[in-house]
Tab-separated table of N, CA and C in Angstrom:
chain	number	residue	atom	x	y	z
T	204	UNK	N	-24.439	-3.301	-19.353
T	204	UNK	CA	-24.406	-4.352	-18.335
T	204	UNK	C	-23.002	-4.952	-18.230
T	205	UNK	N	-22.396	-5.269	-19.358
T	205	UNK	CA	-21.070	-5.884	-19.357
T	205	UNK	C	-20.025	-4.920	-18.772
T	206	UNK	N	-20.148	-3.644	-19.114
T	206	UNK	CA	-19.218	-2.644	-18.590
T	206	UNK	C	-19.364	-2.508	-17.074
T	207	UNK	N	-20.586	-2.573	-16.580
T	207	UNK	CA	-20.843	-2.490	-15.147
T	207	UNK	C	-20.205	-3.680	-14.418
T	208	UNK	N	-20.351	-4.876	-14.965
T	208	UNK	CA	-19.745	-6.065	-14.368
T	208	UNK	C	-18.221	-5.961	-14.375
T	209	UNK	N	-17.673	-5.444	-15.460
T	209	UNK	CA	-16.228	-5.253	-15.564
T	209	UNK	C	-15.741	-4.289	-14.486
T	210	UNK	N	-16.468	-3.202	-14.273
T	210	UNK	CA	-16.098	-2.222	-13.245
T	210	UNK	C	-16.167	-2.850	-11.852
T	211	UNK	N	-17.152	-3.682	-11.610
T	211	UNK	CA	-17.278	-4.355	-10.317
T	211	UNK	C	-16.100	-5.303	-10.083
T	212	UNK	N	-15.692	-6.005	-11.116
T	212	UNK	CA	-14.544	-6.913	-11.008
T	212	UNK	C	-13.280	-6.122	-10.710
T	213	UNK	N	-13.081	-5.016	-11.418
T	213	UNK	CA	-11.909	-4.167	-11.166
T	213	UNK	C	-11.902	-3.645	-9.743
T	214	UNK	N	-13.066	-3.244	-9.249
T	214	UNK	CA	-13.166	-2.740	-7.884
T	214	UNK	C	-12.775	-3.823	-6.886
T	215	UNK	N	-13.222	-5.043	-7.105
T	215	UNK	CA	-12.885	-6.148	-6.204
T	215	UNK	C	-11.391	-6.444	-6.238
T	216	UNK	N	-10.791	-6.394	-7.405
T	216	UNK	CA	-9.342	-6.614	-7.526
T	216	UNK	C	-8.595	-5.539	-6.763
T	217	UNK	N	-9.009	-4.286	-6.910
T	217	UNK	CA	-8.367	-3.190	-6.189
T	217	UNK	C	-8.535	-3.352	-4.686
T	218	UNK	N	-9.698	-3.803	-4.258
T	218	UNK	CA	-9.960	-4.005	-2.832
T	218	UNK	C	-9.038	-5.091	-2.268
T	219	UNK	N	-8.875	-6.178	-2.992
T	219	UNK	CA	-7.969	-7.254	-2.572
T	219	UNK	C	-6.545	-6.726	-2.516
T	220	UNK	N	-6.166	-5.932	-3.497
T	220	UNK	CA	-4.828	-5.352	-3.547
T	220	UNK	C	-4.577	-4.480	-2.321
T	221	UNK	N	-5.561	-3.652	-1.950
T	221	UNK	CA	-5.417	-2.778	-0.777
T	221	UNK	C	-5.298	-3.591	0.502
T	222	UNK	N	-5.928	-4.751	0.545
T	222	UNK	CA	-5.872	-5.587	1.738
T	222	UNK	C	-4.491	-6.217	1.908
T	223	UNK	N	-3.772	-6.446	0.839
T	223	UNK	CA	-2.487	-7.138	0.888
T	223	UNK	C	-1.283	-6.203	0.919
T	224	UNK	N	-1.454	-4.983	0.431
T	224	UNK	CA	-0.319	-4.077	0.272
T	224	UNK	C	-0.592	-2.722	0.907
T	225	UNK	N	0.483	-2.053	1.291
T	225	UNK	CA	0.390	-0.739	1.918
T	225	UNK	C	1.236	0.250	1.132
T	226	UNK	N	0.609	1.317	0.691
T	226	UNK	CA	1.312	2.386	-0.012
T	226	UNK	C	1.732	3.422	1.020
T	227	UNK	N	3.029	3.622	1.174
T	227	UNK	CA	3.545	4.532	2.192
T	227	UNK	C	4.110	5.788	1.527
T	228	UNK	N	3.491	6.921	1.836
T	228	UNK	CA	3.954	8.209	1.322
T	228	UNK	C	4.721	8.980	2.395
T	229	UNK	N	4.830	8.416	3.589
T	229	UNK	CA	5.470	9.065	4.731
T	229	UNK	C	6.898	8.530	4.894
T	230	UNK	N	7.893	9.377	4.636
T	230	UNK	CA	9.294	8.933	4.701
T	230	UNK	C	9.699	8.513	6.111
T	231	UNK	N	9.177	9.190	7.116
T	231	UNK	CA	9.498	8.844	8.505
T	231	UNK	C	8.992	7.433	8.829
T	232	UNK	N	7.790	7.129	8.406
T	232	UNK	CA	7.234	5.788	8.611
T	232	UNK	C	8.025	4.755	7.819
T	233	UNK	N	8.372	5.073	6.589
T	233	UNK	CA	9.145	4.142	5.762
T	233	UNK	C	10.493	3.833	6.415
T	234	UNK	N	11.123	4.834	6.989
T	234	UNK	CA	12.400	4.615	7.679
T	234	UNK	C	12.210	3.712	8.889
T	235	UNK	N	11.104	3.900	9.604
T	235	UNK	CA	10.812	3.030	10.753
T	235	UNK	C	10.611	1.581	10.297
T	236	UNK	N	9.871	1.402	9.220
T	236	UNK	CA	9.636	0.045	8.711
T	236	UNK	C	10.951	-0.611	8.304
T	237	UNK	N	11.798	0.153	7.644
T	237	UNK	CA	13.117	-0.352	7.220
T	237	UNK	C	13.960	-0.698	8.445
T	238	UNK	N	13.951	0.179	9.457
T	238	UNK	CA	14.718	-0.059	10.684
T	238	UNK	C	14.189	-1.270	11.449
T	239	UNK	N	12.932	-1.632	11.196
T	239	UNK	CA	12.338	-2.803	11.835
T	239	UNK	C	12.693	-4.095	11.111
T	240	UNK	N	13.534	-3.970	10.080
T	240	UNK	CA	13.986	-5.155	9.350
T	240	UNK	C	13.145	-5.518	8.151
T	241	UNK	N	12.218	-4.658	7.799
T	241	UNK	CA	11.357	-4.936	6.650
T	241	UNK	C	11.946	-4.331	5.378
T	242	UNK	N	11.606	-4.914	4.256
T	242	UNK	CA	12.016	-4.388	2.958
T	242	UNK	C	10.772	-4.055	2.151
T	243	UNK	N	10.805	-2.919	1.487
T	243	UNK	CA	9.688	-2.550	0.626
T	243	UNK	C	9.768	-3.355	-0.668
T	244	UNK	N	8.661	-3.451	-1.342
T	244	UNK	CA	8.595	-4.174	-2.607
T	244	UNK	C	9.166	-3.316	-3.723
T	245	UNK	N	8.777	-2.056	-3.720
T	245	UNK	CA	9.252	-1.140	-4.752
T	245	UNK	C	9.100	0.300	-4.292
T	246	UNK	N	9.867	1.164	-4.918
T	246	UNK	CA	9.705	2.611	-4.797
T	246	UNK	C	9.179	3.092	-6.129
T	247	UNK	N	8.225	3.998	-6.081
T	247	UNK	CA	7.649	4.503	-7.329
T	247	UNK	C	7.043	5.873	-7.093
T	248	UNK	N	6.646	6.494	-8.196
T	248	UNK	CA	5.946	7.774	-8.108
T	248	UNK	C	4.508	7.568	-8.525
T	249	UNK	N	3.615	8.192	-7.784
T	249	UNK	CA	2.207	8.157	-8.115
T	249	UNK	C	2.017	8.809	-9.480
T	250	UNK	N	1.330	8.137	-10.362
T	250	UNK	CA	1.202	8.648	-11.730
T	250	UNK	C	0.292	9.874	-11.820
T	251	UNK	N	-0.503	10.108	-10.780
T	251	UNK	CA	-1.415	11.248	-10.817
T	251	UNK	C	-0.823	12.518	-10.203
T	252	UNK	N	-0.055	12.365	-9.112
T	252	UNK	CA	0.466	13.563	-8.453
T	252	UNK	C	1.993	13.591	-8.346
T	253	UNK	N	2.648	12.559	-8.886
T	253	UNK	CA	4.112	12.499	-8.950
T	253	UNK	C	4.779	12.381	-7.575
T	254	UNK	N	4.008	12.023	-6.539
T	254	UNK	CA	4.580	11.856	-5.198
T	254	UNK	C	5.229	10.474	-5.079
T	255	UNK	N	6.369	10.437	-4.406
T	255	UNK	CA	7.105	9.196	-4.200
T	255	UNK	C	6.436	8.362	-3.108
T	256	UNK	N	6.323	7.056	-3.340
T	256	UNK	CA	5.802	6.150	-2.312
T	256	UNK	C	6.598	4.856	-2.334
T	257	UNK	N	6.539	4.160	-1.201
T	257	UNK	CA	7.103	2.810	-1.131
T	257	UNK	C	5.941	1.851	-0.916
T	258	UNK	N	6.051	0.671	-1.485
T	258	UNK	CA	4.998	-0.336	-1.412
T	258	UNK	C	5.470	-1.473	-0.513
T	259	UNK	N	4.653	-1.804	0.481
T	259	UNK	CA	5.000	-2.815	1.480
T	259	UNK	C	3.951	-3.915	1.499
T	260	UNK	N	4.388	-5.143	1.750
T	260	UNK	CA	3.460	-6.259	1.929
T	260	UNK	C	2.943	-6.215	3.367
T	261	UNK	N	1.647	-6.415	3.528
T	261	UNK	CA	1.045	-6.423	4.863
T	261	UNK	C	1.219	-7.808	5.488
T	262	UNK	N	2.351	-7.995	6.133
T	262	UNK	CA	2.652	-9.253	6.820
T	262	UNK	C	2.450	-9.050	8.321
T	263	UNK	N	2.597	-10.119	9.094
T	263	UNK	CA	2.512	-9.990	10.552
T	263	UNK	C	3.604	-9.057	11.072
T	264	UNK	N	4.815	-9.182	10.530
T	264	UNK	CA	5.923	-8.327	10.953
T	264	UNK	C	5.639	-6.861	10.601
T	265	UNK	N	5.031	-6.631	9.460
T	265	UNK	CA	4.650	-5.279	9.057
T	265	UNK	C	3.637	-4.711	10.041
T	266	UNK	N	2.617	-5.479	10.364
T	266	UNK	CA	1.575	-5.021	11.290
T	266	UNK	C	2.177	-4.702	12.659
T	267	UNK	N	3.122	-5.522	13.110
T	267	UNK	CA	3.795	-5.272	14.388
T	267	UNK	C	4.568	-3.951	14.332
T	268	UNK	N	5.286	-3.724	13.258
T	268	UNK	CA	6.071	-2.488	13.108
T	268	UNK	C	5.151	-1.276	13.057
T	269	UNK	N	4.011	-1.377	12.401
T	269	UNK	CA	3.065	-0.275	12.341
T	269	UNK	C	2.516	0.017	13.733
T	270	UNK	N	2.177	-1.027	14.471
T	270	UNK	CA	1.669	-0.848	15.837
T	270	UNK	C	2.715	-0.150	16.694
T	271	UNK	N	3.969	-0.574	16.597
T	271	UNK	CA	5.047	0.074	17.354
T	271	UNK	C	5.153	1.544	16.981
T	272	UNK	N	5.079	1.838	15.703
T	272	UNK	CA	5.189	3.218	15.220
T	272	UNK	C	4.041	4.074	15.753
T	273	UNK	N	2.846	3.524	15.727
T	273	UNK	CA	1.666	4.267	16.190
T	273	UNK	C	1.638	4.469	17.698
T	274	UNK	N	2.339	3.618	18.431
T	274	UNK	CA	2.366	3.724	19.887
T	274	UNK	C	3.503	4.570	20.410
T	275	UNK	N	4.279	5.177	19.513
T	275	UNK	CA	5.387	6.043	19.938
T	275	UNK	C	4.869	7.310	20.566
């Protein structure tokens, strides 16, 4: 029971994290975000597949830049 509750708490934390941050594995998109005046939080490699990603905060400016990118 305690382990199940712990897993549920971890899942909720991960869900909140996904709502606030965006993991970008697409270099073209990352360049667009940077050109839009945004700065990533960090660059890192995925510990499971070793792929490089940039981490971005989901702000209003970020959402605007994503919309612009998707409408190209």
